Short mmCIF file of C-alpha atoms in Angstrom, two decimals:
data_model
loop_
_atom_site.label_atom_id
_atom_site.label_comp_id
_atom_site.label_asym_id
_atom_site.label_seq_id
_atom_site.Cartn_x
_atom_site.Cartn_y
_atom_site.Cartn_z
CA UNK F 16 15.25 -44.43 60.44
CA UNK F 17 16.74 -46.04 57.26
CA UNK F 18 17.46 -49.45 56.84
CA UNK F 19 20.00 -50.32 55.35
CA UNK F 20 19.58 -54.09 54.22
CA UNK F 21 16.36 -52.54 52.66
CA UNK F 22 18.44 -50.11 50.98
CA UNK F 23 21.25 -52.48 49.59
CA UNK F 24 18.29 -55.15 48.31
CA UNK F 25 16.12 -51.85 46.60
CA UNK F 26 19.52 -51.06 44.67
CA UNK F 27 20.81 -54.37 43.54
CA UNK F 28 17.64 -55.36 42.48
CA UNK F 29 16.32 -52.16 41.07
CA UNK F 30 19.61 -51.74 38.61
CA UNK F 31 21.25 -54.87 38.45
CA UNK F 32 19.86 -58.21 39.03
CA UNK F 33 16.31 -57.24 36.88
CA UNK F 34 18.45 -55.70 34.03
CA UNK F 35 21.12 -58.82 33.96
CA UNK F 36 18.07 -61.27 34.44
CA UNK F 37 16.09 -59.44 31.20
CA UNK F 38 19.41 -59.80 29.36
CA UNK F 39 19.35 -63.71 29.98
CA UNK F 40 15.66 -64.28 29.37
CA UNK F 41 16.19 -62.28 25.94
CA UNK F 42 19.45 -64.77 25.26
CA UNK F 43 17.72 -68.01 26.05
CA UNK F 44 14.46 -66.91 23.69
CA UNK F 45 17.19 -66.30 20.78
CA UNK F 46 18.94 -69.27 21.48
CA UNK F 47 15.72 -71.54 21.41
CA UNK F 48 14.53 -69.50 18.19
CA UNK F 49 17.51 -69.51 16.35
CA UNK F 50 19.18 -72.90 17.11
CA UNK F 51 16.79 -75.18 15.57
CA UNK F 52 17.08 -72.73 12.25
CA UNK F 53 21.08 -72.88 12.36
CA UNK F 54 20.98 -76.51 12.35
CA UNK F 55 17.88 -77.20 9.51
CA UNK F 56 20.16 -74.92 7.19
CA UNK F 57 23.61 -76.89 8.01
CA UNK F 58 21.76 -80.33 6.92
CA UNK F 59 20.97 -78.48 3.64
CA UNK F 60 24.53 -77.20 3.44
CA UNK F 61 25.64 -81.00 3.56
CA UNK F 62 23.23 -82.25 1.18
CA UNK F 63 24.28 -79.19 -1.22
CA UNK F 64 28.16 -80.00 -0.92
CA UNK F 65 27.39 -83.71 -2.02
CA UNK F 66 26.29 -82.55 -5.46
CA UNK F 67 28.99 -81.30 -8.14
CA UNK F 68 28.71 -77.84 -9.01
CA UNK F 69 27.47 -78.84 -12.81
CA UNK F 70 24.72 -80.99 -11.49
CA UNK F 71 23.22 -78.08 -9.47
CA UNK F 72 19.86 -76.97 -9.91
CA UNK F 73 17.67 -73.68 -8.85
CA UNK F 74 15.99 -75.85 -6.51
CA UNK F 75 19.31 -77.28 -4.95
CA UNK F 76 20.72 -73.25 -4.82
CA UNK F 77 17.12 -72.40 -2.47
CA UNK F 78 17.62 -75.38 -0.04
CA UNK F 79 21.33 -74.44 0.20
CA UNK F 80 20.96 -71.02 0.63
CA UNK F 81 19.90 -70.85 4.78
CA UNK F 82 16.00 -70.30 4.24
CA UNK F 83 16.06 -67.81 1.49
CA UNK F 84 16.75 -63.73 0.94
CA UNK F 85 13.70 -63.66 3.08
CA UNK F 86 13.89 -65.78 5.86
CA UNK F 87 17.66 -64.32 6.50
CA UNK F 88 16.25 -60.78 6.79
CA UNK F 89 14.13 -62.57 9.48
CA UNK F 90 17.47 -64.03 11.12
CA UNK F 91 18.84 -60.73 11.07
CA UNK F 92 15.80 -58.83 12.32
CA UNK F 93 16.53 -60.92 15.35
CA UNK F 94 20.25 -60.68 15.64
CA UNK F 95 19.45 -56.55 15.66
CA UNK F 96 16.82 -57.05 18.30
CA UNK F 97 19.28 -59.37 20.54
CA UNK F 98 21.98 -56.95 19.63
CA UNK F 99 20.95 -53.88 20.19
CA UNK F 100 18.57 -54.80 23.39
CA UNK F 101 21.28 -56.25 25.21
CA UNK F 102 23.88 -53.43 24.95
CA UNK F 103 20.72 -50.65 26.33
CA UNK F 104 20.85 -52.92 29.32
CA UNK F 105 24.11 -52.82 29.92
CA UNK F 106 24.42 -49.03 29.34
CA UNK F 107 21.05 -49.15 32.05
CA UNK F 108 23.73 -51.21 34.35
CA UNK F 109 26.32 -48.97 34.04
CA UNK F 110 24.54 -45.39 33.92
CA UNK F 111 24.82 -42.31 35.61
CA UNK F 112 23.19 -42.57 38.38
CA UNK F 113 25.62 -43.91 40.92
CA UNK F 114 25.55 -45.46 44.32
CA UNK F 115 26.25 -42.48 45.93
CA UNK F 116 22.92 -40.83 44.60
CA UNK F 117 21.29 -43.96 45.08
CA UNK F 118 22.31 -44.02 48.82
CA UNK F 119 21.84 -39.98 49.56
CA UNK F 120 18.23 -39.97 48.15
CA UNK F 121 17.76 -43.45 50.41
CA UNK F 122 18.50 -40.97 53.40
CA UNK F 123 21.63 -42.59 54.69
CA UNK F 124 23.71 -41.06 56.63
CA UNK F 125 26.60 -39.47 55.40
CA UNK F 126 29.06 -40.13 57.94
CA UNK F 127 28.40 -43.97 56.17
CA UNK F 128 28.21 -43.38 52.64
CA UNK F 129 32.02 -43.20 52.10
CA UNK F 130 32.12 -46.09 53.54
CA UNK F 131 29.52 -48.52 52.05
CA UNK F 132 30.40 -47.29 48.34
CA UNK F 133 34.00 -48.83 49.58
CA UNK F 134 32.52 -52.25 50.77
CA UNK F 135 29.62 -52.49 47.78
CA UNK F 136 32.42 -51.24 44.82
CA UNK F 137 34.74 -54.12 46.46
CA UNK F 138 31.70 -56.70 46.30
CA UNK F 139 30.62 -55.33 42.77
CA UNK F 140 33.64 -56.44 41.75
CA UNK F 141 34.14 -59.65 42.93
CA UNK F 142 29.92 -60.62 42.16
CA UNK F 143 28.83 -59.10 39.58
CA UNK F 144 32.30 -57.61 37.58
CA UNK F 145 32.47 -61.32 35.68
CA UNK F 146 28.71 -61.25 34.91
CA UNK F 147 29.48 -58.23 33.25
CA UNK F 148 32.06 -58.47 31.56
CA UNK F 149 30.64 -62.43 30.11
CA UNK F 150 27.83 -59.79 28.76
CA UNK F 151 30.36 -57.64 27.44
CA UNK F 152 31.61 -60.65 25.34
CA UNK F 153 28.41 -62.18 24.64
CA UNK F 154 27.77 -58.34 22.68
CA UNK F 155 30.96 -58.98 20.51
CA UNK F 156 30.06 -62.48 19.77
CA UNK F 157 26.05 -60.96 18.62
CA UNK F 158 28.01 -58.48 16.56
CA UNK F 159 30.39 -60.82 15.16
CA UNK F 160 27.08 -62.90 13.89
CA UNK F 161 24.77 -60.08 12.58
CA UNK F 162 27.67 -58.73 10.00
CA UNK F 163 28.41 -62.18 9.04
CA UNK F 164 24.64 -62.97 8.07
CA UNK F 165 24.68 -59.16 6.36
CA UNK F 166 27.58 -60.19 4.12
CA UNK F 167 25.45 -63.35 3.33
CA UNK F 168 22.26 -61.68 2.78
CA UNK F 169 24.15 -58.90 0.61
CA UNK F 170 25.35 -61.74 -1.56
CA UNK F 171 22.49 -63.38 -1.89
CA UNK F 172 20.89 -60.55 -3.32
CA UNK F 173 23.34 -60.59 -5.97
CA UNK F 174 22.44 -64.13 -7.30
CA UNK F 175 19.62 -63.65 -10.27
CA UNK F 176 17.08 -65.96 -10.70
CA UNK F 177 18.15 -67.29 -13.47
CA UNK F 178 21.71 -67.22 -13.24
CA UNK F 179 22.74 -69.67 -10.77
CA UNK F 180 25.14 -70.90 -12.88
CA UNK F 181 27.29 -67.92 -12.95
CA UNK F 182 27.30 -67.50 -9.32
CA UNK F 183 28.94 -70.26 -8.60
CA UNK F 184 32.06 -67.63 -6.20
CA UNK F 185 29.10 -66.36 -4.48
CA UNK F 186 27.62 -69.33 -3.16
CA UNK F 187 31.14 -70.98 -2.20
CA UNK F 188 31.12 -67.52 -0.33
CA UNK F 189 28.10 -67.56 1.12
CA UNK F 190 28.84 -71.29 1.88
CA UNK F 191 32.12 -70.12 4.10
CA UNK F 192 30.15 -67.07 5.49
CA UNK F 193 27.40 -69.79 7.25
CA UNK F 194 30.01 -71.69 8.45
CA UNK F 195 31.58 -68.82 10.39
CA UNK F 196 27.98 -68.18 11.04
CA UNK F 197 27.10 -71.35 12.53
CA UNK F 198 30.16 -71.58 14.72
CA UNK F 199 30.05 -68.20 15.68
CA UNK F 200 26.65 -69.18 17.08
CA UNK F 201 27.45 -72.35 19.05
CA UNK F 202 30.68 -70.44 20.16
CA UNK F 203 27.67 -68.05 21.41
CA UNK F 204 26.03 -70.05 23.49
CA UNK F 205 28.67 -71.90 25.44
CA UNK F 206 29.63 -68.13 26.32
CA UNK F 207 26.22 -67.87 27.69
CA UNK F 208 26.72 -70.19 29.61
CA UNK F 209 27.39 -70.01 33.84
CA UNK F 210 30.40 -73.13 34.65
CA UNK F 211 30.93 -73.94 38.07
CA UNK F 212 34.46 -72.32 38.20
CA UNK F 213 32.34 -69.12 37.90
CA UNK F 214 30.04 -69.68 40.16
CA UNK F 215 32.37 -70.58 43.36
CA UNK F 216 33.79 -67.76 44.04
CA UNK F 217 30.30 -66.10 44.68
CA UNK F 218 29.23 -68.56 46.94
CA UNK F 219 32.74 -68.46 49.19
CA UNK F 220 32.28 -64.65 49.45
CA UNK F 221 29.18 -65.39 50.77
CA UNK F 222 30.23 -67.60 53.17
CA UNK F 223 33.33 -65.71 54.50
CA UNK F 224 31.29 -62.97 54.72
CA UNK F 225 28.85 -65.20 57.41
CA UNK F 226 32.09 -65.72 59.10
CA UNK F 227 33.11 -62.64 59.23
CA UNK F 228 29.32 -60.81 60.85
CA UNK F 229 29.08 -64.10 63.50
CA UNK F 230 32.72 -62.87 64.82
CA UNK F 231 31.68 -59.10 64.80
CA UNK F 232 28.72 -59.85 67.02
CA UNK F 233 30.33 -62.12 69.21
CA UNK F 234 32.55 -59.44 70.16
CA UNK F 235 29.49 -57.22 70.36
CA UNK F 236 28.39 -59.59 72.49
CA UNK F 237 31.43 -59.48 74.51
CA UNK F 238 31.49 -55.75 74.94
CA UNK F 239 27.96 -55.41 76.14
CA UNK F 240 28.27 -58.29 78.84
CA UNK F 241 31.73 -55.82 79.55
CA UNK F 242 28.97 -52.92 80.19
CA UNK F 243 26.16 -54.38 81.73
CA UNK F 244 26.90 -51.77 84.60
CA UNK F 245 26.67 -49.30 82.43
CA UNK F 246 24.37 -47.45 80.24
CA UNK F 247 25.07 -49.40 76.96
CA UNK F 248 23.03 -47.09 74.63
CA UNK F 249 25.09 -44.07 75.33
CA UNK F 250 28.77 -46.21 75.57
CA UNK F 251 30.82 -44.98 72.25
CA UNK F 252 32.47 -48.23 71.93
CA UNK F 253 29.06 -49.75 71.53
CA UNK F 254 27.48 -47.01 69.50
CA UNK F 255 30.94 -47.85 66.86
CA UNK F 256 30.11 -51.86 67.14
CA UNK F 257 26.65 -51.19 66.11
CA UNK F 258 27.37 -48.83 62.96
CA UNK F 259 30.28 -51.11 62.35
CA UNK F 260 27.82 -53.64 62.47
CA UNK F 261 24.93 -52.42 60.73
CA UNK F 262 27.11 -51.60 57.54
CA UNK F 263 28.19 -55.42 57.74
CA UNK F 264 24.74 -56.39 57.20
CA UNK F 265 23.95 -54.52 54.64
CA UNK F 266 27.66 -55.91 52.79
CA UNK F 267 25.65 -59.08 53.76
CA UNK F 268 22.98 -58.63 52.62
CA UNK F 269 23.99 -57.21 49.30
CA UNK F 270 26.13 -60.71 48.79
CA UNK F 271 23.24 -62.71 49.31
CA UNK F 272 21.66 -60.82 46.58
CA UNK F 273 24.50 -61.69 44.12
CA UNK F 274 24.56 -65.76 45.04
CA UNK F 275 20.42 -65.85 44.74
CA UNK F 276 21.25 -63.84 41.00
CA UNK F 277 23.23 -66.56 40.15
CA UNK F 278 20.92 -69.02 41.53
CA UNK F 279 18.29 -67.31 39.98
CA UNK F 280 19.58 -67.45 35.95
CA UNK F 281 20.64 -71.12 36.64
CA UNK F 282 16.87 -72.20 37.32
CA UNK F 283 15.42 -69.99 34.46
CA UNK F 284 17.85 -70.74 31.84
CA UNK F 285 17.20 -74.72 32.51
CA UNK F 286 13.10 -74.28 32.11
CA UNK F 287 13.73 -72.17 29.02
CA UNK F 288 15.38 -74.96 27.90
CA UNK F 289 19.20 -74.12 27.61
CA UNK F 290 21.00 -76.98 29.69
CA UNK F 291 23.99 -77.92 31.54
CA UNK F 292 24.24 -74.09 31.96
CA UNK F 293 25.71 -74.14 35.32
CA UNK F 294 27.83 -76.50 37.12
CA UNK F 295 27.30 -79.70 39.57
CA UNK F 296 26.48 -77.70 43.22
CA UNK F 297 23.64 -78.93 46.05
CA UNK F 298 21.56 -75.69 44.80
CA UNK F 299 18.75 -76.83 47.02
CA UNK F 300 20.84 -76.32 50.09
CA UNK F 301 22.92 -73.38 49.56
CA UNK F 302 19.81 -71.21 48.33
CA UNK F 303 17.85 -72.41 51.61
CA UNK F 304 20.73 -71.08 53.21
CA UNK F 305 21.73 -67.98 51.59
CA UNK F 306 17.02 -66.79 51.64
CA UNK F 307 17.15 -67.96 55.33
CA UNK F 308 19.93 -65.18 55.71
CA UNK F 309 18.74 -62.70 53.48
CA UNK F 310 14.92 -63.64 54.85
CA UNK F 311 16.02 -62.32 58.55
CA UNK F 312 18.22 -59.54 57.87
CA UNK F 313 15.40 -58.27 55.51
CA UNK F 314 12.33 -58.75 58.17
CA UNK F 315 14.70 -57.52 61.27
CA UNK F 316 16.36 -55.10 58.86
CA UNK F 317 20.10 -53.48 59.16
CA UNK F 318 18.85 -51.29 62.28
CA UNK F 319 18.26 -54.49 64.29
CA UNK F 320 21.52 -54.06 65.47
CA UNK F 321 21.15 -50.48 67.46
CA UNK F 322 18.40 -52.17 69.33
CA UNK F 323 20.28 -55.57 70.09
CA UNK F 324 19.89 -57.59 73.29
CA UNK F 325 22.16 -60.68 74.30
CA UNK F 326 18.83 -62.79 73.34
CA UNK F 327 18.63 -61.40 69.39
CA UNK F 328 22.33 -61.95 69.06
CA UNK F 329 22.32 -65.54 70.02
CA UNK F 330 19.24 -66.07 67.73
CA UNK F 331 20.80 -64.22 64.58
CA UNK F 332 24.21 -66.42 65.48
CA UNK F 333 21.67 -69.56 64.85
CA UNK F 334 20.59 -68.05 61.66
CA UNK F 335 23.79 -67.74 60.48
#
C-alpha cells in the first residue's frame, strides 16, 4: 500500500530541497571566498585615487589593479564555477521528469494523481516559486559580475609592462569596471539573502493548513460516531473522508517540508558565516512544531487514516 506522506517527503527532498540547499552552500563558500578579496582590492583602489596620475609608479599600477592579470583569472575561475553550477541546478529543479512520473512510478493511485499534482502545483507555488525565482536573480546578478571582471581582465592585458604611463584610459576604465564590480557583488549578497517578509508567508501556509486537516478529521470524527451501527469500512461517505483525508496529509506533509527548507538554509547560511540572513522569528519553536508534525505523519504515514479509530484521531488532534 503506498504512502503517501512518504511519497510527498521522497519527492521534495529528492529534487528540490537537496538541489536548492547545494545552490546555497555553493553561494555562501563564494561569498566567504570572494568578499574578503573585493574589499583588500577597494582599499588599494583608495590609496591609488589619492596619488595624481603623474606621480604614479609600476608598483602603485600592481596594488591598484585588483590582485593582478593573475589573481583575476582566479576571481573569474570562480565566478564561472558559481555561475555555471548554479544554473545546472536549477535546470535539475525544473527538468523533465514531472510529478506526475514521479507519483505513477511511486504506485499511487490514479484516481488521486489528478488531484495531488493540483494541491502540490498550488503549494509549489506559494513555497518554493519565490525561492526560485530569488535563484533566478541571483544567476543574473553572477552573470552581471563575471563579464564585468572579463572586461577588466581583457584590459588589463592590454597594459605593457613598461608603459603604464600611456595607459592612463585603461586604468580609469578598469577603475569604473571594479566599482560596478564591487557593487554588483554586495548587491549579490543582500539578494542572497532570506528577510522575514519572505519567510511568513511559508510559515502561515503551514499553519492554515494545520487548521484546515484538525477540521477535516473532526468531521471524520463526526461521521464515524454517525455510523457506529454500521459497518464503517465499507460506508462510501467514510471511504471519501479517508481519501479526502489522506491526500490532506500528504499537502501537509509536503508544507512542512518547505518551512523546515527554509529553516534549514537559515541555520547553515549563519555557521558558514553569512549573517542577518533571515529575519527576527522564535525558530526554536516553530521548527519543534512543524518536525513534531512532519515526525508523526511520517512514522504513522498518509495511510493512517484508512485504519483510523476515534482513539488515533484524538491523539493526531493533540499533535496538531
Amino acid at each position: 500500500m503506498v504512502n503517501y506522506a512518504e511519497v510527498a517527503h521522497n519527492f521534495v527532498d529528492g529534487k528540490v530541497q537537496n538541489e536548492i540547499i547545494r545552490i546555497f552552500e555553493l553561494l555562501s563558500q563564494f561569498v566567504n571566498k570572494i568578499s574578503p578579496n573585493i574589499e583588500m582590492a577597494y582599499a588599494e583602489y583608495k590609496k591609488f585615487i589619492e596619488k595624481k596620475v603623474l606621480d604614479l609608479s609600476k608598483e602603485d599600477v600592481d596594488n591598484f589593479i585588483r590582485y593582478d592579470l593573475e589573481e583575476s583569472n582566479k576571481a573569474l575561475y570562480w565566478y564561472n564555477i558559481v555561475f555555471n553550477a548554479i544554473n545546472t541546478r536549477i535546470a535539475s529543479i525544473t527538468s523533465n521528469f514531472t510529478l506526475r512520473q514521479f507519483l505513477i512510478s511511486n504506485g499511487v493511485d490514479n484516481r488521486d494523481i489528478k488531484e495531488i499534482q493540483s494541491e502540490v502545483n498550488k503549494y509549489w507555488e506559494q513555497a518554493y516559486l519565490p525561492l526560485f525565482n530569488k535563484l533566478k536573480a541571483i544567476s543574473l546578478y553572477l552573470k552581471k559580475l563575471k563579464e564585468t571582471l572579463e572586461l577588466e581582465i581583457k584590459l588589463m592585458a592590454k597594459l605593457k609592462d613598461d608603459k603604464y604611463d600611456e595607459g592612463c584610459d585603461e586604468l580609469l576604465s578598469i577603475n569604473e569596471l571594479f566599482l560596478q564590480e564591487r557593487k554588483l557583488f554586495w548587491d549579490l549578497v543582500e539578494q542572497i539573502k532570506l528577510t522575514e517578509r519572505e519567510l511568513a508567508p511559508v510559515f502561515a501556509m503551514f499553519q492554515k493548513e494545520v487548521l484546515k486537516i484538525k477540521e477535516m478529521l473532526k468531521a471524520h470524527l463526526r461521521l464515524i460516531k454517525s455510523q457506529l451501527n454500521s459497518d464503517v469500512k465499507e460506508n462510501p461517505s467514510i471511504k471519501q473522508s479517508e481519501r479526502v483525508l489522506k491526500i490532506a496529509f500528504l499537502t501537509l506533509n509536503y508544507i512542512a517540508g518547505a518551512a523546515l527548507l527554509y529553516l534549514n538554509l537559515k541555520d547553515m547560511m549563519i555557521k558558514k558565516g553569512i549573517l542577518k540572513i533571515f529575519g527576527a522569528i522564535n525558530t526554536f519553536l516553530v521548527r519543534s512544531r512543524i518536525k513534531k508534525i512532519e515526525g508523526f505523519v511520517e512514522d504513522k504515514g498518509a495511510d493512517f487514516v484508512i485504519n483510523v479509530t476515534q482513539q488515533n484521531i484524538n491523539s493526531l488532534l493533540n499533535v496538531l
